[in-house]
Coordinates of N, CA and C in Angstrom, one line a residue:
M1 N 52.2 24.4 17.3 CA 50.6 23.6 17.9 C 50.1 24.7 18.8
S2 N 49.3 25.1 18.3 CA 48.2 26.2 19.2 C 48.0 25.3 20.4
E3 N 47.9 25.9 21.5 CA 47.0 25.7 23.1 C 45.7 24.5 22.7
H4 N 44.7 25.1 22.0 CA 44.0 24.8 21.5 C 44.0 23.5 20.9
D5 N 44.9 23.2 19.7 CA 45.4 22.0 18.9 C 45.8 21.1 20.1
A6 N 46.5 21.5 21.1 CA 47.5 20.6 21.7 C 46.4 20.1 22.5
A7 N 45.4 20.7 23.2 CA 44.4 20.4 24.0 C 43.2 19.3 23.7
V8 N 43.0 19.3 22.5 CA 42.2 18.5 21.6 C 43.1 17.6 21.9
L9 N 44.1 17.5 21.1 CA 44.7 15.9 21.0 C 45.4 15.6 22.2
A10 N 45.2 16.2 23.6 CA 45.3 15.4 24.5 C 44.1 14.6 25.2
R11 N 42.9 15.1 24.5 CA 41.5 14.4 25.0 C 41.6 12.9 23.9
I12 N 41.6 13.7 22.8 CA 41.9 12.5 21.7 C 42.8 11.0 22.4
R13 N 43.9 11.8 22.5 CA 44.7 10.7 23.5 C 44.4 9.8 24.3
Q14 N 43.2 10.7 25.6 CA 42.5 10.0 26.5 C 40.9 9.1 26.4
G15 N 41.3 9.1 24.7 CA 39.9 8.7 24.5 C 38.4 9.0 25.0
S16 N 39.1 10.7 25.4 CA 37.3 11.7 25.5 C 37.1 11.5 24.0
L17 N 35.8 12.3 24.2 CA 35.4 13.2 23.0 C 35.4 14.1 22.9
Y18 N 35.7 14.3 21.1 CA 36.0 14.9 20.9 C 35.2 15.4 18.9
T19 N 35.0 16.3 18.5 CA 33.9 16.9 17.1 C 35.0 16.8 16.3
E20 N 34.5 16.8 15.0 CA 35.0 17.0 13.6 C 35.8 18.5 13.5
S21 N 34.9 19.2 13.9 CA 35.4 20.6 14.1 C 36.9 20.7 15.1
E22 N 36.9 20.4 15.9 CA 37.6 20.4 16.4 C 39.5 19.9 16.5
A23 N 39.1 18.5 15.6 CA 40.2 18.0 15.1 C 40.7 18.1 13.5
A24 N 40.0 19.4 13.3 CA 40.4 19.2 11.5 C 41.6 19.9 11.4
F25 N 42.6 20.5 12.4 CA 43.9 20.5 12.3 C 44.7 19.2 11.7
L26 N 44.4 18.2 12.2 CA 44.7 16.9 12.0 C 44.6 16.5 10.4
A27 N 43.9 17.2 9.5 CA 43.4 16.5 8.1 C 44.7 16.4 7.5
P28 N 45.8 17.7 7.4 CA 47.1 17.3 6.5 C 47.9 16.0 6.6
Q29 N 47.2 15.1 7.8 CA 47.7 13.8 8.1 C 46.8 12.9 7.2
R30 N 46.1 12.8 6.5 CA 44.9 12.0 5.9 C 46.0 11.6 4.2
R31 N 45.7 10.6 4.2 CA 46.8 10.2 2.6 C 45.6 9.8 1.5
A32 N 44.3 10.3 1.4 CA 43.3 10.0 0.9 C 43.7 9.8 -0.7
D33 N 44.5 11.2 -1.5 CA 44.8 10.9 -2.6 C 46.0 9.8 -2.9
L34 N 47.0 9.0 -2.3 CA 47.9 8.6 -2.0 C 47.2 7.3 -2.2
I35 N 46.1 7.0 -0.8 CA 45.4 5.9 -1.2 C 44.4 5.0 -2.6
F36 N 44.0 6.4 -2.8 CA 43.3 6.5 -4.2 C 44.3 6.0 -5.7
D37 N 45.7 6.2 -5.3 CA 46.4 5.8 -6.3 C 47.0 4.5 -6.2
Y38 N 47.3 4.2 -5.0 CA 48.1 2.5 -4.7 C 46.5 1.6 -5.1
N39 N 45.1 2.2 -4.8 CA 44.5 1.1 -5.5 C 44.1 1.4 -6.9
Q40 N 44.7 2.0 -7.4 CA 44.8 2.2 -9.1 C 45.7 1.3 -9.9
T41 N 47.2 1.4 -8.6 CA 48.1 0.6 -9.3 C 47.4 -0.9 -9.8
R42 N 49.0 -1.2 -10.5 CA 48.7 -2.5 -11.3 C 49.2 -3.6 -10.1
P43 N 48.5 -4.9 -10.0 CA 49.2 -5.9 -9.0 C 50.5 -5.7 -9.3
S44 N 51.0 -5.9 -10.6 CA 52.7 -6.7 -10.4 C 53.7 -5.2 -10.6
D45 N 53.4 -4.1 -10.6 CA 53.9 -2.7 -10.2 C 54.8 -3.0 -8.8
T46 N 54.7 -3.7 -8.2 CA 55.4 -3.8 -7.1 C 55.7 -2.9 -6.3
D47 N 57.2 -2.2 -7.4 CA 57.8 -0.9 -6.9 C 57.0 0.2 -6.3
R48 N 56.4 0.4 -7.0 CA 55.3 1.5 -7.5 C 54.2 1.2 -6.0
R49 N 53.7 0.5 -5.9 CA 52.9 0.2 -4.2 C 53.7 0.1 -3.6
R50 N 55.3 -0.6 -3.2 CA 56.0 -0.3 -2.2 C 55.9 1.1 -1.6
T51 N 56.3 1.6 -2.7 CA 56.8 3.2 -2.4 C 55.5 4.2 -1.8
L52 N 54.5 4.0 -2.5 CA 53.3 4.3 -1.8 C 52.7 4.0 -0.6
L53 N 52.8 3.1 -0.5 CA 52.6 2.4 0.9 C 53.5 2.8 1.7
E54 N 54.8 3.1 1.7 CA 55.9 3.9 2.6 C 55.3 5.4 2.5
Q55 N 54.7 5.6 1.8 CA 54.5 7.2 1.6 C 53.0 7.4 2.5
I56 N 52.1 6.6 2.4 CA 50.4 6.0 2.7 C 50.9 5.9 4.8
L57 N 51.9 5.2 4.8 CA 51.6 4.5 6.2 C 52.7 5.2 7.1
G58 N 52.0 5.0 8.3 CA 53.2 5.4 9.3 C 54.4 4.8 9.3
S59 N 54.3 3.7 9.0 CA 55.4 2.5 9.2 C 55.2 1.3 8.7
V60 N 56.1 0.6 7.6 CA 55.5 -0.8 6.9 C 56.7 -2.1 6.9
G61 N 56.6 -2.3 7.3 CA 58.1 -3.8 7.7 C 58.0 -4.3 6.2
A62 N 59.1 -5.1 6.3 CA 59.5 -6.1 4.8 C 58.5 -6.8 4.7
R63 N 58.3 -7.4 3.4 CA 57.7 -8.6 2.8 C 56.3 -8.1 3.2
T64 N 55.6 -6.8 2.8 CA 54.2 -6.4 2.8 C 53.9 -6.6 2.1
V65 N 52.3 -7.4 1.9 CA 51.4 -7.1 0.8 C 49.9 -6.9 1.4
L66 N 49.7 -5.8 0.8 CA 48.3 -5.5 1.2 C 47.6 -4.9 -0.3
L67 N 46.7 -6.1 -0.5 CA 45.9 -6.3 -2.0 C 44.7 -5.2 -2.1
S68 N 44.4 -4.6 -3.3 CA 44.1 -3.4 -3.5 C 42.4 -3.8 -3.9
P69 N 41.1 -3.2 -3.5 CA 41.6 -2.2 -2.5 C 41.6 -2.0 -1.3
F70 N 42.4 -1.1 -0.6 CA 42.0 -1.0 0.8 C 42.0 0.5 1.1
H71 N 41.2 0.7 2.4 CA 40.6 2.2 3.0 C 41.4 2.3 4.3
A72 N 41.2 3.8 4.1 CA 42.2 4.8 5.4 C 41.2 5.9 5.9
G73 N 41.2 6.2 7.2 CA 40.9 7.5 7.9 C 42.1 8.2 7.2
F74 N 42.9 7.9 7.8 CA 44.6 8.8 7.2 C 45.6 7.8 6.9
G75 N 45.3 6.7 7.4 CA 47.1 5.7 7.0 C 48.0 6.4 7.6
S76 N 48.2 7.3 8.0 CA 49.5 7.7 8.5 C 49.6 7.0 9.9
N77 N 48.4 6.9 10.5 CA 48.3 6.5 12.2 C 48.3 4.8 11.8
V78 N 48.6 4.0 10.8 CA 49.2 2.7 10.6 C 50.6 2.5 10.7
H79 N 50.4 1.2 11.8 CA 52.2 0.8 11.5 C 52.3 -0.4 11.5
I80 N 53.2 -1.0 10.3 CA 52.6 -2.5 10.0 C 54.0 -3.0 10.4
G81 N 54.3 -4.8 10.8 CA 55.5 -5.1 11.1 C 56.0 -5.7 9.6
D82 N 56.5 -7.0 9.8 CA 57.4 -7.6 9.0 C 56.1 -8.3 8.5
D83 N 56.6 -9.3 6.8 CA 55.5 -10.6 6.7 C 54.1 -10.3 7.1
F84 N 53.6 -8.9 6.6 CA 51.6 -9.1 6.7 C 51.2 -9.4 5.2
F85 N 50.1 -10.0 5.5 CA 49.3 -10.1 4.6 C 47.9 -9.4 4.5
G86 N 47.3 -8.7 4.0 CA 46.2 -8.0 4.3 C 45.3 -8.3 2.7
N87 N 44.4 -8.7 2.8 CA 43.4 -9.0 1.8 C 42.5 -8.0 1.1
V88 N 41.3 -7.9 0.3 CA 41.0 -7.1 -0.2 C 39.9 -6.5 0.5
N89 N 40.1 -5.5 0.0 CA 38.7 -4.6 1.4 C 39.3 -4.6 2.5
L90 N 40.1 -4.0 3.1 CA 40.7 -4.1 4.9 C 40.5 -2.5 4.5
T91 N 39.6 -1.8 5.7 CA 39.6 -0.8 6.5 C 39.8 -0.7 7.5
F92 N 40.9 0.4 7.3 CA 41.7 1.1 8.6 C 40.9 2.3 9.1
V93 N 40.2 2.3 10.3 CA 39.5 3.7 10.3 C 40.5 4.0 11.7
D94 N 41.6 4.8 11.2 CA 42.9 5.2 11.8 C 43.0 6.7 12.5
D95 N 41.8 6.8 13.2 CA 42.0 8.1 13.8 C 43.1 8.7 15.0
V96 N 43.4 7.0 15.7 CA 44.4 7.0 16.6 C 45.3 5.9 16.2
E97 N 46.5 5.6 16.5 CA 47.4 4.4 15.8 C 46.7 3.0 16.2
I98 N 46.8 2.5 15.2 CA 46.9 0.7 15.1 C 47.9 0.7 14.5
R99 N 48.7 -0.5 15.6 CA 49.6 -0.9 15.6 C 49.4 -2.5 15.1
I100 N 50.1 -2.9 14.1 CA 49.9 -4.1 13.7 C 51.5 -5.2 13.8
G101 N 51.5 -6.1 14.3 CA 53.0 -6.5 14.7 C 53.3 -8.0 13.4
N102 N 54.2 -8.5 13.6 CA 55.1 -9.0 12.4 C 54.0 -10.5 12.0
G103 N 54.2 -11.0 10.8 CA 53.5 -12.1 10.4 C 51.9 -12.3 10.6
V104 N 51.4 -11.2 10.5 CA 49.7 -11.1 11.0 C 49.4 -11.2 9.9
M105 N 48.0 -11.8 9.3 CA 47.2 -12.5 8.4 C 45.8 -11.3 8.6
I106 N 45.2 -11.1 7.4 CA 44.1 -10.7 7.9 C 43.3 -10.9 6.5
A107 N 42.2 -11.3 6.7 CA 41.4 -11.7 5.3 C 40.3 -10.7 4.9
P108 N 39.7 -11.2 3.5 CA 39.1 -10.0 2.8 C 37.5 -9.5 4.0
G109 N 37.7 -7.8 3.8 CA 36.5 -7.4 4.1 C 36.7 -6.9 5.7
V110 N 37.7 -7.0 6.3 CA 37.8 -6.5 7.9 C 38.2 -5.2 7.5
T111 N 37.4 -5.2 9.4 CA 37.4 -3.3 9.5 C 38.0 -3.5 10.8
L112 N 39.3 -2.7 10.7 CA 39.7 -2.5 12.5 C 39.7 -0.6 12.2
T113 N 38.8 -0.2 13.7 CA 38.1 0.7 13.7 C 38.8 1.3 14.8
T114 N 39.0 2.7 15.2 CA 39.5 3.0 16.7 C 38.7 3.9 16.8
T115 N 37.9 4.2 16.0 CA 36.9 5.4 16.1 C 35.2 5.0 16.5
G116 N 34.6 5.2 17.6 CA 33.3 5.4 18.0 C 32.7 6.3 18.2
H117 N 31.1 6.9 18.4 CA 30.5 7.2 18.6 C 29.7 7.3 19.7
P118 N 29.0 8.0 20.4 CA 28.3 8.2 21.5 C 27.4 7.6 21.6
V119 N 26.4 7.4 22.1 CA 24.9 6.4 22.3 C 23.8 7.5 21.7
H120 N 24.1 8.1 23.0 CA 23.0 9.5 22.6 C 23.2 10.9 21.3
P121 N 22.0 10.6 20.5 CA 22.3 11.5 19.6 C 22.5 12.8 20.1
D122 N 22.5 13.2 21.1 CA 22.5 14.9 21.2 C 23.8 15.3 21.7
L123 N 24.5 14.0 21.7 CA 26.2 14.2 22.0 C 26.8 13.5 20.6
R124 N 26.2 13.5 19.5 CA 26.4 13.1 18.3 C 26.9 14.7 17.3
V125 N 26.5 15.7 17.7 CA 26.8 16.8 17.2 C 28.2 16.8 16.5
D126 N 28.3 17.6 15.7 CA 29.8 17.9 14.9 C 30.4 16.7 14.7
F127 N 29.5 15.1 14.4 CA 30.5 13.6 14.2 C 31.2 13.9 15.8
R128 N 30.6 14.3 16.7 CA 31.4 13.9 18.0 C 31.8 12.5 18.0
R129 N 33.0 12.1 18.5 CA 33.5 10.5 18.8 C 34.0 10.6 20.0
F130 N 34.7 9.5 20.2 CA 35.8 8.9 20.8 C 36.8 8.0 20.2
S131 N 38.0 8.0 20.3 CA 39.2 7.1 19.5 C 40.0 6.1 20.5
E132 N 40.3 5.1 20.5 CA 41.2 4.3 21.0 C 41.9 3.5 20.4
P133 N 43.7 3.4 20.7 CA 44.7 2.4 19.7 C 43.5 1.3 19.6
I134 N 44.5 0.1 18.3 CA 43.9 -1.0 17.9 C 45.7 -1.5 18.3
V135 N 46.1 -2.7 18.6 CA 47.1 -3.5 18.8 C 46.9 -5.3 18.0
L136 N 47.5 -5.4 17.5 CA 47.3 -6.6 16.9 C 49.1 -7.1 17.4
E137 N 48.9 -8.0 17.7 CA 50.4 -8.6 17.7 C 50.8 -9.4 17.2
D138 N 52.2 -10.0 17.0 CA 52.3 -11.1 16.1 C 51.9 -12.1 15.9
K139 N 51.7 -12.4 14.8 CA 50.9 -13.4 14.0 C 49.1 -13.8 14.2
V140 N 48.9 -12.6 14.2 CA 47.6 -12.9 14.7 C 47.0 -13.0 13.3
W141 N 45.7 -13.8 13.3 CA 45.0 -14.0 11.9 C 43.5 -13.9 12.2
I142 N 43.1 -12.8 11.4 CA 41.7 -12.5 11.4 C 41.1 -12.9 9.9
G143 N 40.2 -13.3 10.3 CA 39.0 -13.7 9.1 C 38.3 -12.9 8.5
S144 N 37.5 -13.2 8.2 CA 36.6 -12.3 6.6 C 35.6 -11.8 7.5
N145 N 35.4 -10.7 7.1 CA 34.4 -9.5 7.5 C 34.0 -9.6 9.3
A146 N 35.4 -9.6 10.0 CA 35.5 -9.3 10.7 C 35.5 -7.7 11.3
V147 N 35.0 -7.9 12.3 CA 35.4 -5.9 13.0 C 36.0 -6.1 14.3
V148 N 36.9 -5.3 14.4 CA 37.8 -5.0 15.6 C 37.3 -3.4 16.1
L149 N 37.0 -3.5 17.1 CA 36.3 -1.9 17.5 C 38.1 -1.3 18.4
P150 N 37.4 0.0 18.9 CA 38.7 1.0 19.5 C 39.0 0.4 20.9
G151 N 40.2 0.1 21.0 CA 40.8 -0.1 22.3 C 41.2 -1.3 22.2
V152 N 40.8 -2.6 21.1 CA 41.4 -3.7 21.2 C 42.8 -4.4 21.3
R153 N 43.3 -5.3 21.9 CA 44.5 -5.7 21.4 C 44.2 -7.3 21.4
I154 N 44.4 -7.4 20.2 CA 44.5 -9.2 20.1 C 45.8 -9.6 20.3
G155 N 46.0 -10.6 21.4 CA 47.3 -11.0 21.7 C 48.4 -12.2 20.8
Y156 N 49.2 -12.6 20.9 CA 49.9 -13.4 19.6 C 49.5 -14.0 19.8
G157 N 49.5 -15.0 18.3 CA 49.0 -16.2 17.6 C 47.4 -15.9 17.7
S158 N 47.0 -15.7 17.9 CA 45.1 -15.6 18.1 C 44.7 -15.7 16.7
V159 N 43.3 -16.4 16.8 CA 43.1 -16.6 15.6 C 41.5 -15.4 15.8
I160 N 41.2 -15.0 14.9 CA 39.3 -14.6 15.0 C 38.8 -14.9 14.5
G161 N 37.4 -15.7 14.6 CA 36.9 -16.2 13.8 C 36.4 -15.1 12.4
A162 N 36.2 -15.7 11.7 CA 35.4 -14.8 10.6 C 33.7 -14.6 10.9
G163 N 33.5 -13.1 10.7 CA 32.3 -12.5 10.9 C 32.4 -12.0 12.7
S164 N 33.3 -11.9 13.1 CA 33.0 -11.9 14.9 C 33.4 -10.1 14.5
V165 N 32.9 -9.6 15.9 CA 33.0 -8.5 16.2 C 33.8 -8.6 17.7
V166 N 35.0 -7.9 17.6 CA 35.6 -8.0 18.5 C 35.7 -6.8 19.3
T167 N 34.8 -6.9 20.5 CA 34.5 -5.6 21.5 C 36.0 -5.6 22.6
H168 N 36.3 -6.4 22.8 CA 37.2 -6.8 24.1 C 38.4 -7.0 23.7
D169 N 39.8 -7.2 24.6 CA 40.9 -7.7 24.2 C 40.4 -9.3 24.4
I170 N 42.1 -9.7 23.3 CA 41.5 -11.5 23.4 C 42.8 -11.7 23.6
P171 N 43.3 -12.9 24.8 CA 44.9 -13.1 25.2 C 45.6 -13.8 24.1
P172 N 46.4 -13.8 24.2 CA 47.1 -14.9 23.2 C 47.2 -16.3 23.2
M173 N 47.3 -16.7 21.5 CA 46.8 -18.5 21.5 C 45.8 -18.7 22.0
S174 N 45.0 -17.6 21.2 CA 43.3 -18.3 21.9 C 42.6 -18.2 20.2
V175 N 41.4 -18.8 20.1 CA 40.8 -18.8 19.0 C 39.4 -18.5 19.5
A176 N 38.5 -17.3 19.3 CA 37.9 -16.3 19.4 C 37.0 -15.9 18.0
V177 N 35.5 -16.4 18.8 CA 34.7 -15.9 17.4 C 33.0 -15.5 18.2
G178 N 32.3 -15.3 17.1 CA 30.9 -14.2 17.7 C 31.2 -13.0 17.7
V179 N 29.0 -12.7 17.8 CA 29.0 -11.4 17.9 C 28.4 -11.3 19.1
P180 N 29.0 -10.8 20.1 CA 30.3 -10.2 20.3 C 31.2 -11.2 20.5
C181 N 32.9 -11.0 20.1 CA 33.5 -12.0 20.0 C 33.8 -12.5 21.3
R182 N 34.1 -13.9 22.0 CA 34.4 -14.9 23.0 C 35.1 -15.8 22.5
V183 N 36.5 -15.7 23.3 CA 37.3 -17.2 23.5 C 36.9 -18.3 23.1
T184 N 36.9 -19.3 22.3 CA 36.1 -20.7 22.1 C 37.3 -21.7 23.2
R185 N 38.4 -21.8 22.8 CA 39.4 -22.5 23.3 C 41.1 -21.9 23.1
A186 N 41.6 -22.2 24.0 CA 43.5 -22.0 23.4 C 43.9 -22.6 22.5
I187 N 44.6 -22.1 22.0 CA 45.7 -22.8 20.6 C 46.8 -23.5 21.9
T188 N 46.8 -24.9 20.9 CA 47.7 -25.7 22.2 C 48.6 -26.4 20.6
Q189 N 49.7 -27.0 21.4 CA 51.1 -27.7 20.5 C 50.1 -28.9 19.6
D190 N 49.0 -29.1 20.0 CA 48.6 -30.6 19.7 C 48.1 -29.7 17.9
E191 N 48.1 -28.2 17.9 CA 47.9 -27.9 16.3 C 48.2 -28.3 15.2
L192 N 49.8 -28.6 15.7 CA 51.2 -28.4 14.6 C 50.7 -29.8 14.2
R193 N 50.0 -31.0 14.6 CA 49.4 -32.0 13.9 C 48.8 -31.7 12.2
G194 N 48.3 -30.3 12.1 CA 47.8 -30.5 10.8 C 46.8 -28.8 11.4
R195 N 45.9 -29.2 10.0 CA 44.8 -28.3 10.2 C 43.6 -29.0 11.2
V196 N 42.9 -27.4 11.7 CA 41.9 -28.1 13.0 C 41.1 -26.9 12.8

């Protein structure tokens, strides 16, 4: 890796601004053709789908279900634990790492985006952007059409309501909803009685 590329990578990891041209050296990590192939496979072809997921993702746990179609900027920066369920139209904007724990469920139409752009238009030349990792801890459930923004960590067992836009960290064992997403209550042992 050249000194220039190493310096750009360091800026990316620090959450600083970088341009499309500066980050072009990362292009070989994109898995667009493999993602296309995955999205064209038959749902019943589980062996082929598993093989493709292992080629696309940075790491993938056991008993993973990812329904088609899904989309990813790279794919190689996504790490999924065991017992994952991702419903249709899941989008990973994974310019940097997205780490998903065990037992996570994601409903249809969810976007996990590690990347944003500056507000001032003069700073968006050459698609200038910043990227910060996303972490979904074990047993998180994200409702339909939610968006998780750069740098967010969602704590163990938390539930994100449908349509929410998650702009900041959510503590463990919380129900959080809204735009912007806010914690509305804690999840307690009383929930074990049934649907709440």
